[in-house]
Amino acid sequence: MAASSREHVLSLYRLLLKESKKLPSYNYRTYALRRVQDAFRETVEDPKVVEELLNRARDSLALIQRQVCIGKMFAIQKTVVEQEEKKSD
Amino acid sequence: MSPKALKGINRPNNLSCFTTVFRSEAGCSERTRCISSGLWALWSLVTVRADHLPSSPCTPSTALLSPRLDELRPLYMDFQATTPMDPRVLDAMLPYQVNYYGNPHSRTHAYGWESETAMEKARKQVADLIGADPRETVFTSGATESQQYCVARFYKAKKTHIITTQTEHKCVLDSCRILEAEGFEVTYLPVKNNGLIDLKQLQETIRPDTSLVSIMTVNNEIGVKQPIKEIGHLCRSKNVFFHTDAAQAVGKIPINVNDWKVDLMSISGHKISGPKGVGALYVRRRPRVRIEPLQNGGGQERGLRSGTVPTPLVVGLGAACEIAQQELEYDHKCVTVLANRLVQKIVSEIPDVVKNGDPDQRYPGKIRLSNCLFFLKWESLLMALKDVALSSGSACTSASLEPSYVLRAIGADEDLAHSSIRFGIGRFTTEEDVDYTVEKCIQQVKRLREMSPLWEMVQEGIDLKSIKWTQH
């Protein structure tokens, strides 16, 4: 039970990161990635809180998917910092 | 068919359908694949083939302002002026823009009921953030409108004295000026060098005929946090109404109107990653604060502010408040780290830089650095830093070339006031943003200082204040 729920949490985490990387807006993308990573790094003991956080994570996943679509519909030029990131990669 | 006509056609709701379309759009010259709606494909082809347009199906009108795809957008470091809307807020607002379009005051059908439920839920979210009762919040069009209700004619016959500070936002100062013309007496309290007011001076200034004290919680230009709790208790003990402009403080520091004994509070939506064009006003019920309605009509918002409440905007404001409450600690931590990083890096590289405002009693995300330029005007640095969106004062005074009145109020010299810029850090700022800004800032300051004859003189040890400039 513990193993499957751990798998479940990890798969949710990976999905969230994967979707967050698709956000076109620099601000949103960097914020989503950072927030998701920090949220999943917190240690939570209480199973009820864990359940609530997982529900919130699922809602966030759907939200990010919608925002990815909307962002792509209204895409604009990149920010100067993104260009710097690309150069350094 | 014109692009505008095509926009109204029902697009498929299926998300996967959208992603198919977008994955296939790899560049201006590539064709798109046909999808379920043939007209949708035609529209996409029309857009894709037009080389001068960006590669998205919808061409927003802002594309006309900066049409070139290879032009990069500057980095946004002006979070005091406004903030980008949080995607969660946008997500909450969209259903009310598209489907749930009912008037919340319509009592006779489901459209009205669902909008009203959403509006009341938003009201509760806003009230929870400030520790108030939902019945005490009134939705307005922004903090400026909220201020008009507060800095107003309370008990005009008997009490005609109002106290405010010299560092208030322009809307408060302007309202005070209008009231002065009507016969009120306004005292503009001076602030100390660190930007904070003197409580003793405030106590002495309060008279028996004082009706209102208006002091902002966090200053938008220098970021200092006033001792609102002490001021609130002082005003309550003297039976004076206390209004605070919390536009810059809401969602960034914990606020409790009951602990602070605040009677009136202005909240702005677009400063907390909410939509622009909406704000809220907190009006205490116990003890009752009687304010006059500025907008009369159908009696909405307890008769205080008639007019249809804009459901999508208030839903956005409510969502922004709820997110701010959840993320308050996390955001504060991130912003503090980034702000310290920015200040330390700049101060270590550029000598003679002064940070305005009290070092402790402040909100870390609003930094104002003076003397970065040492006798170079802020316009030259802002123009040199064209890759970074910065400002030198509040947005409403940004058109003027005069130095900020807030800096004059804290006693900064003319030179310091003329050479200061303001950095704003918010929820969405990253380390890369800060590093980039710092690097460019240091580079440009060094370059400009090398060109500056005044800097040369300073290096030689000449005291610039002793120079007599000849007139031509």
Coordinates of C-alpha atoms in Angstrom, one line a residue:
Chain A
M1 CA 0.0 0.0 0.0
A2 CA 2.8 2.4 1.0
A3 CA 4.8 1.4 -2.1
S4 CA 2.0 1.9 -4.5
S5 CA 1.0 5.3 -3.0
R6 CA 4.7 6.3 -3.2
E7 CA 4.7 5.3 -6.9
H8 CA 1.5 7.3 -7.4
V9 CA 3.0 10.4 -5.8
L10 CA 6.1 10.1 -7.8
S11 CA 4.2 9.7 -11.1
L12 CA 2.1 12.7 -10.2
Y13 CA 5.3 14.7 -9.5
R14 CA 6.8 13.7 -12.8
L15 CA 3.6 14.5 -14.7
L16 CA 3.4 17.9 -13.1
L17 CA 7.0 18.7 -14.0
K18 CA 6.5 17.5 -17.6
E19 CA 3.4 19.6 -18.0
S20 CA 5.0 22.7 -16.3
K21 CA 7.9 22.6 -18.8
K22 CA 5.4 23.1 -21.6
L23 CA 4.2 26.5 -20.3
P24 CA 5.1 29.1 -22.9
S25 CA 5.3 32.1 -20.5
Y26 CA 8.7 32.4 -18.8
N27 CA 7.2 33.6 -15.6
Y28 CA 4.7 30.9 -15.3
R29 CA 7.0 28.1 -16.4
T30 CA 9.8 29.0 -13.9
Y31 CA 7.3 29.5 -11.1
A32 CA 5.4 26.3 -11.7
L33 CA 8.6 24.2 -11.9
R34 CA 10.0 25.8 -8.7
R35 CA 6.7 25.5 -6.8
V36 CA 6.1 21.9 -7.8
Q37 CA 9.6 20.9 -6.7
D38 CA 9.4 22.7 -3.4
A39 CA 5.9 21.5 -2.7
F40 CA 6.9 17.8 -3.2
R41 CA 10.0 18.3 -1.1
E42 CA 8.1 19.1 2.0
T43 CA 7.7 16.3 4.5
V44 CA 4.1 15.7 5.6
E45 CA 3.1 13.1 8.1
D46 CA -0.6 13.3 8.5
P47 CA -2.3 11.0 5.9
K48 CA -5.4 13.3 5.7
V49 CA -3.2 16.3 4.8
V50 CA -1.3 14.1 2.3
E51 CA -4.7 13.1 0.7
E52 CA -5.7 16.8 0.5
L53 CA -2.3 17.8 -1.0
L54 CA -2.6 15.0 -3.6
N55 CA -6.1 16.2 -4.6
R56 CA -4.7 19.7 -5.0
A57 CA -1.8 18.3 -7.1
R58 CA -4.3 16.6 -9.4
D59 CA -6.3 19.8 -9.8
S60 CA -3.1 21.7 -10.4
L61 CA -2.1 19.2 -13.1
A62 CA -5.4 19.8 -15.0
L63 CA -5.0 23.6 -14.5
I64 CA -1.5 23.5 -15.9
Q65 CA -2.6 21.6 -18.9
R66 CA -5.3 24.1 -19.6
Q67 CA -2.9 27.0 -19.1
V68 CA -0.4 25.4 -21.5
C69 CA -3.1 25.5 -24.2
I70 CA -4.1 29.1 -23.5
G71 CA -0.5 30.2 -23.3
K72 CA 0.2 28.7 -26.7
M73 CA -2.8 30.4 -28.2
F74 CA -1.4 33.8 -27.1
A75 CA 2.3 33.2 -27.5
I76 CA 4.6 36.2 -27.8
Q77 CA 8.3 36.7 -28.0
K78 CA 10.8 35.3 -25.5
T79 CA 12.3 37.2 -22.6
V80 CA 16.0 38.2 -22.7
V81 CA 16.8 35.8 -19.9
E82 CA 15.4 32.8 -21.9
Q83 CA 17.8 33.7 -24.8
E84 CA 20.7 33.7 -22.3
E85 CA 19.6 30.3 -21.1
K86 CA 19.5 28.9 -24.6
K87 CA 23.0 30.3 -25.3
S88 CA 24.5 28.8 -22.2
D89 CA 22.9 25.3 -22.9
Chain B
M1 CA -14.0 35.0 -44.6
S2 CA -12.4 37.7 -42.4
P3 CA -10.3 36.5 -39.4
K4 CA -12.7 38.4 -37.1
A5 CA -15.7 36.4 -38.4
L6 CA -13.8 33.1 -38.0
K7 CA -13.1 33.9 -34.4
G8 CA -16.7 33.4 -33.4
I9 CA -17.0 29.9 -34.7
N10 CA -17.3 27.1 -32.2
R11 CA -13.9 25.5 -31.7
P12 CA -13.6 21.9 -30.5
N13 CA -13.6 21.6 -26.8
N14 CA -11.3 18.6 -26.8
L15 CA -7.9 19.5 -25.3
S16 CA -6.2 16.8 -27.3
C17 CA -7.5 18.4 -30.4
F18 CA -5.9 21.6 -29.5
T19 CA -2.6 20.0 -28.7
T20 CA -2.6 18.3 -32.1
V21 CA -3.0 21.6 -33.8
F22 CA -0.2 23.2 -31.7
R23 CA 2.3 20.4 -32.1
S24 CA 2.0 20.7 -35.8
E25 CA 2.6 24.4 -35.9
A26 CA 6.3 24.5 -35.8
G27 CA 7.0 27.7 -37.7
C28 CA 5.6 30.4 -39.9
S29 CA 6.1 28.6 -43.2
E30 CA 4.8 25.1 -42.2
R31 CA 1.4 23.9 -43.0
T32 CA -1.0 22.8 -40.3
R33 CA -2.9 19.4 -40.4
C34 CA -6.6 19.4 -41.0
I35 CA -8.6 18.8 -37.9
S36 CA -12.3 18.2 -37.1
S37 CA -13.5 21.7 -38.0
G38 CA -12.6 22.5 -41.6
L39 CA -13.0 26.2 -41.0
W40 CA -10.7 26.0 -38.0
A41 CA -8.0 24.5 -40.3
L42 CA -8.7 27.3 -42.9
W43 CA -8.2 29.9 -40.3
S44 CA -4.9 28.2 -39.1
L45 CA -3.6 28.1 -42.7
V46 CA -4.4 31.8 -43.2
T47 CA -2.5 32.6 -40.0
V48 CA 0.4 30.3 -40.6
R49 CA 1.1 31.5 -44.1
A50 CA 1.3 35.1 -43.1
D51 CA 5.0 35.4 -42.3
H52 CA 4.7 38.7 -40.5
L53 CA 2.3 37.4 -37.9
P54 CA 3.3 35.3 -34.9
S55 CA 2.7 31.6 -35.1
S56 CA -0.4 31.5 -32.9
P57 CA -3.9 31.2 -34.3
C58 CA -5.2 34.2 -32.5
T59 CA -3.3 37.4 -33.2
P60 CA -3.8 39.7 -30.2
S61 CA -3.8 43.4 -30.9
T62 CA -0.5 43.7 -28.9
A63 CA 1.2 42.0 -31.8
L64 CA 0.9 45.3 -33.6
L65 CA 3.1 47.0 -31.0
S66 CA 6.0 44.6 -31.2
P67 CA 5.6 42.6 -34.4
R68 CA 9.1 41.1 -34.7
L69 CA 9.5 37.6 -33.4
D70 CA 13.2 38.0 -32.9
E71 CA 12.8 41.0 -30.6
L72 CA 13.2 39.9 -27.0
R73 CA 11.0 41.1 -24.3
P74 CA 12.7 42.9 -21.3
L75 CA 12.8 41.3 -18.0
Y76 CA 10.1 42.4 -15.6
M77 CA 11.5 43.8 -12.4
D78 CA 8.7 46.3 -11.5
F79 CA 6.4 44.2 -9.3
Q80 CA 5.3 47.3 -7.4
A81 CA 3.6 48.8 -10.4
T82 CA 1.7 45.7 -11.2
T83 CA 2.1 41.9 -11.1
P84 CA 1.5 39.3 -13.7
M85 CA -1.8 37.5 -13.2
D86 CA -1.3 34.1 -11.6
P87 CA -2.4 31.2 -13.9
R88 CA -4.6 29.9 -11.1
V89 CA -6.4 33.2 -11.0
L90 CA -6.9 33.2 -14.8
D91 CA -8.2 29.6 -14.6
A92 CA -10.7 30.6 -11.9
M93 CA -11.9 33.6 -14.0
L94 CA -12.3 32.0 -17.4
P95 CA -15.5 30.0 -16.7
Y96 CA -17.2 33.2 -15.6
Q97 CA -16.0 35.0 -18.7
V98 CA -17.2 32.3 -21.0
N99 CA -20.1 30.3 -19.6
Y100 CA -21.4 31.6 -16.2
Y101 CA -22.1 35.1 -17.5
G102 CA -25.2 35.9 -15.4
N103 CA -25.7 39.1 -13.5
P104 CA -25.1 38.2 -9.8
H105 CA -28.0 40.5 -8.7
S106 CA -30.6 38.6 -10.9
R107 CA -32.7 36.8 -8.4
T108 CA -35.0 34.9 -10.7
H109 CA -32.9 32.4 -12.5
A110 CA -30.0 30.0 -12.2
Y111 CA -27.6 32.3 -14.1
G112 CA -28.0 34.9 -11.4
W113 CA -27.8 32.4 -8.5
E114 CA -24.6 30.8 -9.7
S115 CA -22.9 34.2 -10.2
E116 CA -24.1 35.3 -6.8
T117 CA -22.7 32.2 -5.2
A118 CA -19.3 32.9 -6.9
M119 CA -19.4 36.5 -5.8
E120 CA -20.1 35.6 -2.2
K121 CA -17.4 32.9 -2.2
A122 CA -14.9 35.5 -3.5
R123 CA -16.0 37.9 -0.8
K124 CA -15.3 35.3 1.9
Q125 CA -11.9 34.6 0.3
V126 CA -11.0 38.3 0.5
A127 CA -12.3 38.6 4.0
D128 CA -10.4 35.6 5.2
L129 CA -7.1 37.1 4.0
I130 CA -7.5 40.2 6.1
G131 CA -9.2 38.5 9.1
A132 CA -12.5 40.3 8.5
D133 CA -16.2 39.3 8.2
P134 CA -17.5 38.9 4.6
R135 CA -20.2 41.4 5.3
E136 CA -17.5 44.0 5.8
T137 CA -16.0 43.8 2.4
V138 CA -17.3 45.9 -0.5
F139 CA -16.0 45.3 -4.1
T140 CA -14.8 48.3 -5.9
S141 CA -12.9 49.1 -9.1
G142 CA -9.6 49.3 -7.4
A143 CA -7.7 50.8 -4.5
T144 CA -8.1 54.3 -5.8
E145 CA -11.9 54.1 -5.7
S146 CA -11.7 52.5 -2.3
Q147 CA -9.6 55.4 -1.1
Q148 CA -12.3 57.9 -2.4
Y149 CA -14.8 56.4 0.1
C150 CA -12.3 56.5 3.0
V151 CA -10.6 59.9 2.6
A152 CA -13.9 61.7 2.6
R153 CA -16.4 63.7 4.5
F154 CA -16.9 62.0 7.8
Y155 CA -19.2 63.9 10.1
K156 CA -18.4 67.0 8.2
A157 CA -20.2 69.4 10.6
K158 CA -18.2 68.6 13.7
K159 CA -14.9 67.0 12.7
T160 CA -12.9 68.7 10.0
H161 CA -9.3 67.6 10.6
I162 CA -7.6 64.8 8.7
I163 CA -4.1 63.4 9.3
T164 CA -2.0 61.7 6.7
T165 CA 1.7 61.3 5.8
Q166 CA 3.9 62.9 3.2
T167 CA 4.7 59.6 1.7
E168 CA 1.2 58.5 0.9
H169 CA 0.1 57.3 -2.5
K170 CA -1.0 60.1 -4.9
C171 CA -4.7 59.2 -4.7
V172 CA -4.8 59.9 -1.0
L173 CA -2.8 63.1 -1.3
D174 CA -5.0 64.3 -4.1
S175 CA -8.2 63.5 -2.2
C176 CA -6.8 65.4 0.7
R177 CA -6.1 68.4 -1.5
I178 CA -9.7 68.4 -2.7
L179 CA -11.0 68.2 0.8
E180 CA -8.7 71.1 1.8
A181 CA -10.4 73.2 -0.9
E182 CA -13.7 72.3 0.6
G183 CA -12.7 73.6 4.0
F184 CA -11.2 70.6 5.8
E185 CA -7.8 70.9 7.5
V186 CA -5.2 68.4 6.6
T187 CA -2.0 67.7 8.4
Y188 CA 0.7 66.0 6.4
L189 CA 2.9 64.2 8.9
P190 CA 6.6 64.2 8.1
V191 CA 8.5 60.9 8.2
K192 CA 11.8 60.1 9.8
N193 CA 14.9 59.4 7.6
N194 CA 14.1 55.7 7.6
G195 CA 10.6 56.3 6.2
L196 CA 8.6 55.5 9.4
I197 CA 6.4 58.0 11.1
D198 CA 6.9 59.1 14.7
L199 CA 4.2 57.8 16.9
K200 CA 4.7 60.5 19.5
Q201 CA 4.2 63.2 16.8
L202 CA 1.1 61.5 15.6
Q203 CA -0.3 61.4 19.1
E204 CA 0.4 65.1 19.5
T205 CA -1.2 65.9 16.2
I206 CA -4.5 64.2 16.9
R207 CA -7.0 66.8 18.0
P208 CA -10.5 66.6 19.3
D209 CA -11.8 67.5 15.9
T210 CA -9.8 64.8 14.0
S211 CA -12.0 62.6 12.0
L212 CA -9.6 60.4 10.1
V213 CA -6.0 59.2 10.1
S214 CA -4.8 57.7 6.8
I215 CA -1.4 55.9 6.7
M216 CA -0.3 53.3 4.2
T217 CA 0.9 49.9 5.4
V218 CA 3.7 49.3 3.0
N219 CA 5.1 52.1 1.0
N220 CA 5.1 51.4 -2.7
E221 CA 8.3 53.3 -3.4
I222 CA 10.7 52.6 -0.5
G223 CA 9.0 49.4 0.9
V224 CA 8.9 50.5 4.5
K225 CA 6.3 48.9 6.8
Q226 CA 4.6 51.3 9.1
P227 CA 3.8 50.3 12.7
I228 CA 0.1 49.9 11.9
K229 CA -0.8 47.9 15.0
E230 CA 0.4 50.7 17.3
I231 CA -1.2 53.4 15.2
G232 CA -4.5 51.5 15.2
H233 CA -4.5 51.2 19.0
L234 CA -3.7 54.8 19.3
C235 CA -6.5 55.9 17.0
R236 CA -9.0 53.7 18.7
S237 CA -8.1 55.1 22.1
K238 CA -8.6 58.6 20.8
N239 CA -11.8 57.7 18.9
V240 CA -10.5 58.5 15.5
F241 CA -11.2 56.5 12.4
F242 CA -8.1 54.8 10.9
H243 CA -7.7 54.1 7.3
T244 CA -4.8 52.2 5.8
D245 CA -3.9 51.7 2.2
A246 CA -2.9 48.1 2.1
A247 CA -2.7 47.7 -1.6
Q248 CA 1.0 46.8 -1.5
A249 CA 0.8 44.8 1.8
V250 CA -2.2 42.5 1.2
G251 CA -1.0 39.0 0.5
K252 CA 2.6 39.8 1.3
I253 CA 2.5 40.3 5.1
P254 CA 0.0 38.8 7.5
I255 CA -2.9 41.2 8.1
N256 CA -5.6 41.1 10.7
V257 CA -7.9 44.1 10.8
N258 CA -9.1 43.2 14.3
D259 CA -5.7 42.9 15.8
W260 CA -4.6 46.1 14.1
K261 CA -7.8 48.0 15.0
V262 CA -8.2 49.2 11.4
D263 CA -11.5 50.8 10.5
L264 CA -11.0 51.1 6.7
M265 CA -8.7 49.3 4.4
S266 CA -8.1 49.5 0.6
I267 CA -7.2 46.5 -1.4
S268 CA -6.1 46.3 -4.9
G269 CA -6.4 43.3 -7.2
H270 CA -3.6 43.7 -9.6
K271 CA -0.9 44.0 -6.9
I272 CA -1.6 40.5 -5.7
S273 CA -1.4 38.7 -9.0
G274 CA -5.1 39.3 -9.6
P275 CA -7.0 41.0 -12.4
K276 CA -6.7 44.7 -13.1
G277 CA -9.8 46.8 -12.5
V278 CA -11.0 45.3 -9.3
G279 CA -10.3 46.0 -5.7
A280 CA -12.0 45.8 -2.3
L281 CA -12.8 48.1 0.6
Y282 CA -13.0 46.9 4.1
V283 CA -15.5 48.8 6.2
R284 CA -15.7 47.9 9.9
R285 CA -19.2 47.1 11.3
R286 CA -18.4 47.1 15.0
P287 CA -18.0 50.0 15.8
R288 CA -19.8 51.1 12.8
V289 CA -18.1 53.3 10.3
R290 CA -20.6 55.3 8.3
I291 CA -19.3 56.2 4.8
E292 CA -21.2 57.9 2.1
P293 CA -21.8 56.1 -1.1
L294 CA -20.1 57.6 -4.1
Q295 CA -22.0 55.7 -6.6
N296 CA -25.7 55.6 -6.3
G297 CA -28.2 53.3 -8.0
G298 CA -29.6 49.9 -7.4
G299 CA -28.4 49.5 -3.9
Q300 CA -25.8 46.8 -4.6
E301 CA -23.0 46.2 -2.1
R302 CA -25.1 47.3 0.9
G303 CA -26.0 50.5 -0.8
L304 CA -22.4 51.7 -0.6
R305 CA -21.4 51.0 -4.2
S306 CA -24.2 50.5 -6.6
G307 CA -23.6 48.9 -9.9
T308 CA -23.3 45.4 -11.2
V309 CA -20.5 43.6 -9.5
P310 CA -18.2 42.2 -12.2
T311 CA -18.3 38.5 -11.4
P312 CA -15.2 37.4 -13.4
L313 CA -13.1 40.1 -11.8
V314 CA -14.2 39.5 -8.3
V315 CA -13.8 35.8 -8.7
G316 CA -10.3 36.5 -9.8
L317 CA -9.7 38.8 -6.8
G318 CA -11.0 36.1 -4.5
A319 CA -8.8 33.4 -6.1
A320 CA -5.8 35.8 -5.9
C321 CA -6.5 36.4 -2.2
E322 CA -6.9 32.7 -1.4
I323 CA -3.6 31.9 -3.3
A324 CA -1.9 34.7 -1.5
Q325 CA -3.0 33.3 1.8
Q326 CA -1.7 29.8 1.0
E327 CA 1.5 31.0 -0.5
L328 CA 2.3 33.9 1.9
E329 CA 5.1 32.2 3.8
Y330 CA 6.7 30.6 0.7
D331 CA 6.6 33.8 -1.3
H332 CA 8.0 35.8 1.6
K333 CA 10.9 33.4 2.0
C334 CA 11.7 33.4 -1.7
V335 CA 11.4 37.1 -2.1
T336 CA 13.7 37.8 1.0
V337 CA 16.4 35.5 -0.4
L338 CA 16.3 37.1 -3.8
A339 CA 16.2 40.7 -2.4
N340 CA 19.2 40.0 -0.2
R341 CA 21.0 38.5 -3.1
L342 CA 20.4 41.5 -5.3
V343 CA 21.4 44.1 -2.7
Q344 CA 24.5 42.3 -1.7
K345 CA 25.7 41.8 -5.2
I346 CA 25.2 45.4 -6.2
V347 CA 26.6 46.9 -3.0
S348 CA 29.7 44.7 -3.2
E349 CA 30.5 45.7 -6.8
I350 CA 29.4 49.4 -6.9
P351 CA 30.7 51.7 -4.2
D352 CA 28.6 54.5 -2.8
V353 CA 25.2 52.9 -3.1
V354 CA 22.5 53.7 -0.5
K355 CA 19.4 51.7 0.2
N356 CA 16.5 54.0 1.1
G357 CA 14.2 53.2 3.9
D358 CA 14.4 51.4 7.2
P359 CA 16.5 48.2 6.9
D360 CA 14.3 46.2 9.3
Q361 CA 10.7 47.5 9.1
R362 CA 10.2 46.7 5.5
Y363 CA 8.8 44.4 3.0
P364 CA 11.9 42.9 1.3
G365 CA 10.5 42.8 -2.2
K366 CA 10.6 46.5 -2.7
I367 CA 14.1 47.8 -2.9
R368 CA 15.1 51.3 -3.7
L369 CA 18.7 52.0 -4.3
S370 CA 20.0 55.5 -4.4
N371 CA 23.2 56.8 -5.5
C372 CA 23.8 53.9 -7.7
L373 CA 24.8 56.4 -10.3
F374 CA 26.4 59.0 -8.1
F375 CA 25.5 62.1 -9.9
L376 CA 24.1 60.4 -12.9
K377 CA 20.4 60.8 -13.4
W378 CA 18.1 57.8 -13.1
E379 CA 16.9 58.3 -16.7
S380 CA 20.3 57.5 -18.0
L381 CA 20.6 54.2 -16.1
L382 CA 17.0 53.2 -17.0
M383 CA 17.7 53.9 -20.7
A384 CA 20.9 52.0 -20.5
L385 CA 19.2 49.0 -18.8
K386 CA 16.7 48.6 -21.7
D387 CA 16.6 44.9 -21.2
V388 CA 15.2 45.2 -17.7
A389 CA 11.9 46.8 -17.0
L390 CA 12.6 49.0 -14.0
S391 CA 11.2 52.3 -12.7
S392 CA 12.3 55.2 -10.5
G393 CA 9.0 55.9 -8.7
S394 CA 5.4 54.9 -8.7
A395 CA 3.7 54.3 -12.0
C396 CA 1.4 57.2 -11.6
T397 CA 4.3 59.6 -11.3
S398 CA 6.5 57.9 -13.8
A399 CA 5.7 60.4 -16.6
S400 CA 7.2 63.2 -14.6
L401 CA 10.9 63.9 -14.6
E402 CA 10.8 65.3 -11.1
P403 CA 12.3 63.2 -8.4
S404 CA 9.9 61.3 -6.2
Y405 CA 8.3 63.2 -3.4
V406 CA 8.7 60.2 -1.2
L407 CA 12.4 60.5 -1.3
R408 CA 12.2 64.2 -0.6
A409 CA 10.0 63.3 2.4
I410 CA 12.6 61.0 3.8
G411 CA 15.1 63.7 3.6
A412 CA 17.2 62.5 0.7
D413 CA 19.4 65.1 -0.9
E414 CA 18.6 66.4 -4.3
D415 CA 21.4 64.4 -5.8
L416 CA 20.3 61.2 -4.1
A417 CA 16.7 61.8 -5.1
H418 CA 17.6 62.3 -8.7
S419 CA 19.8 59.2 -8.9
S420 CA 17.7 56.5 -7.5
I421 CA 15.9 53.5 -9.0
R422 CA 13.4 51.0 -7.7
F423 CA 13.7 47.3 -8.0
G424 CA 10.6 45.2 -7.5
I425 CA 10.7 41.5 -6.7
G426 CA 7.6 39.3 -6.6
R427 CA 6.3 35.8 -6.7
F428 CA 7.5 35.1 -10.3
T429 CA 11.1 36.5 -10.0
T430 CA 13.8 33.9 -10.4
E431 CA 17.4 33.8 -9.4
E432 CA 18.4 34.1 -13.1
D433 CA 16.3 37.3 -13.3
V434 CA 18.1 38.8 -10.3
D435 CA 21.6 37.8 -11.6
Y436 CA 20.9 39.2 -15.0
T437 CA 19.6 42.5 -13.6
V438 CA 22.6 42.8 -11.3
E439 CA 25.1 42.0 -14.0
K440 CA 23.6 44.5 -16.4
C441 CA 23.2 47.1 -13.7
I442 CA 26.8 46.9 -12.6
Q443 CA 28.1 46.9 -16.2
Q444 CA 26.0 50.0 -17.1
V445 CA 26.8 51.9 -13.9
K446 CA 30.5 51.4 -14.4
R447 CA 30.3 52.4 -18.0
L448 CA 28.2 55.5 -17.3
R449 CA 30.4 56.5 -14.4
E450 CA 33.5 56.3 -16.6
M451 CA 31.8 58.8 -18.9
S452 CA 30.7 61.1 -16.2
P453 CA 32.8 64.2 -15.5
L454 CA 31.2 64.5 -12.1
W455 CA 32.4 61.1 -11.1
E456 CA 35.9 62.1 -12.1
M457 CA 35.7 65.1 -9.9
V458 CA 34.4 63.0 -7.0
Q459 CA 37.3 60.6 -7.5
E460 CA 39.7 63.5 -7.2
G461 CA 38.2 64.4 -3.9
I462 CA 36.2 67.5 -4.9
D463 CA 33.1 68.0 -2.9
L464 CA 30.4 68.6 -5.5
K465 CA 28.3 70.6 -3.1
S466 CA 31.0 73.2 -2.9
I467 CA 31.0 73.9 -6.7
K468 CA 29.5 77.1 -7.9
W469 CA 27.9 76.4 -11.2
T470 CA 28.1 79.4 -13.5
Q471 CA 25.0 80.4 -15.4
H472 CA 25.1 81.0 -19.1

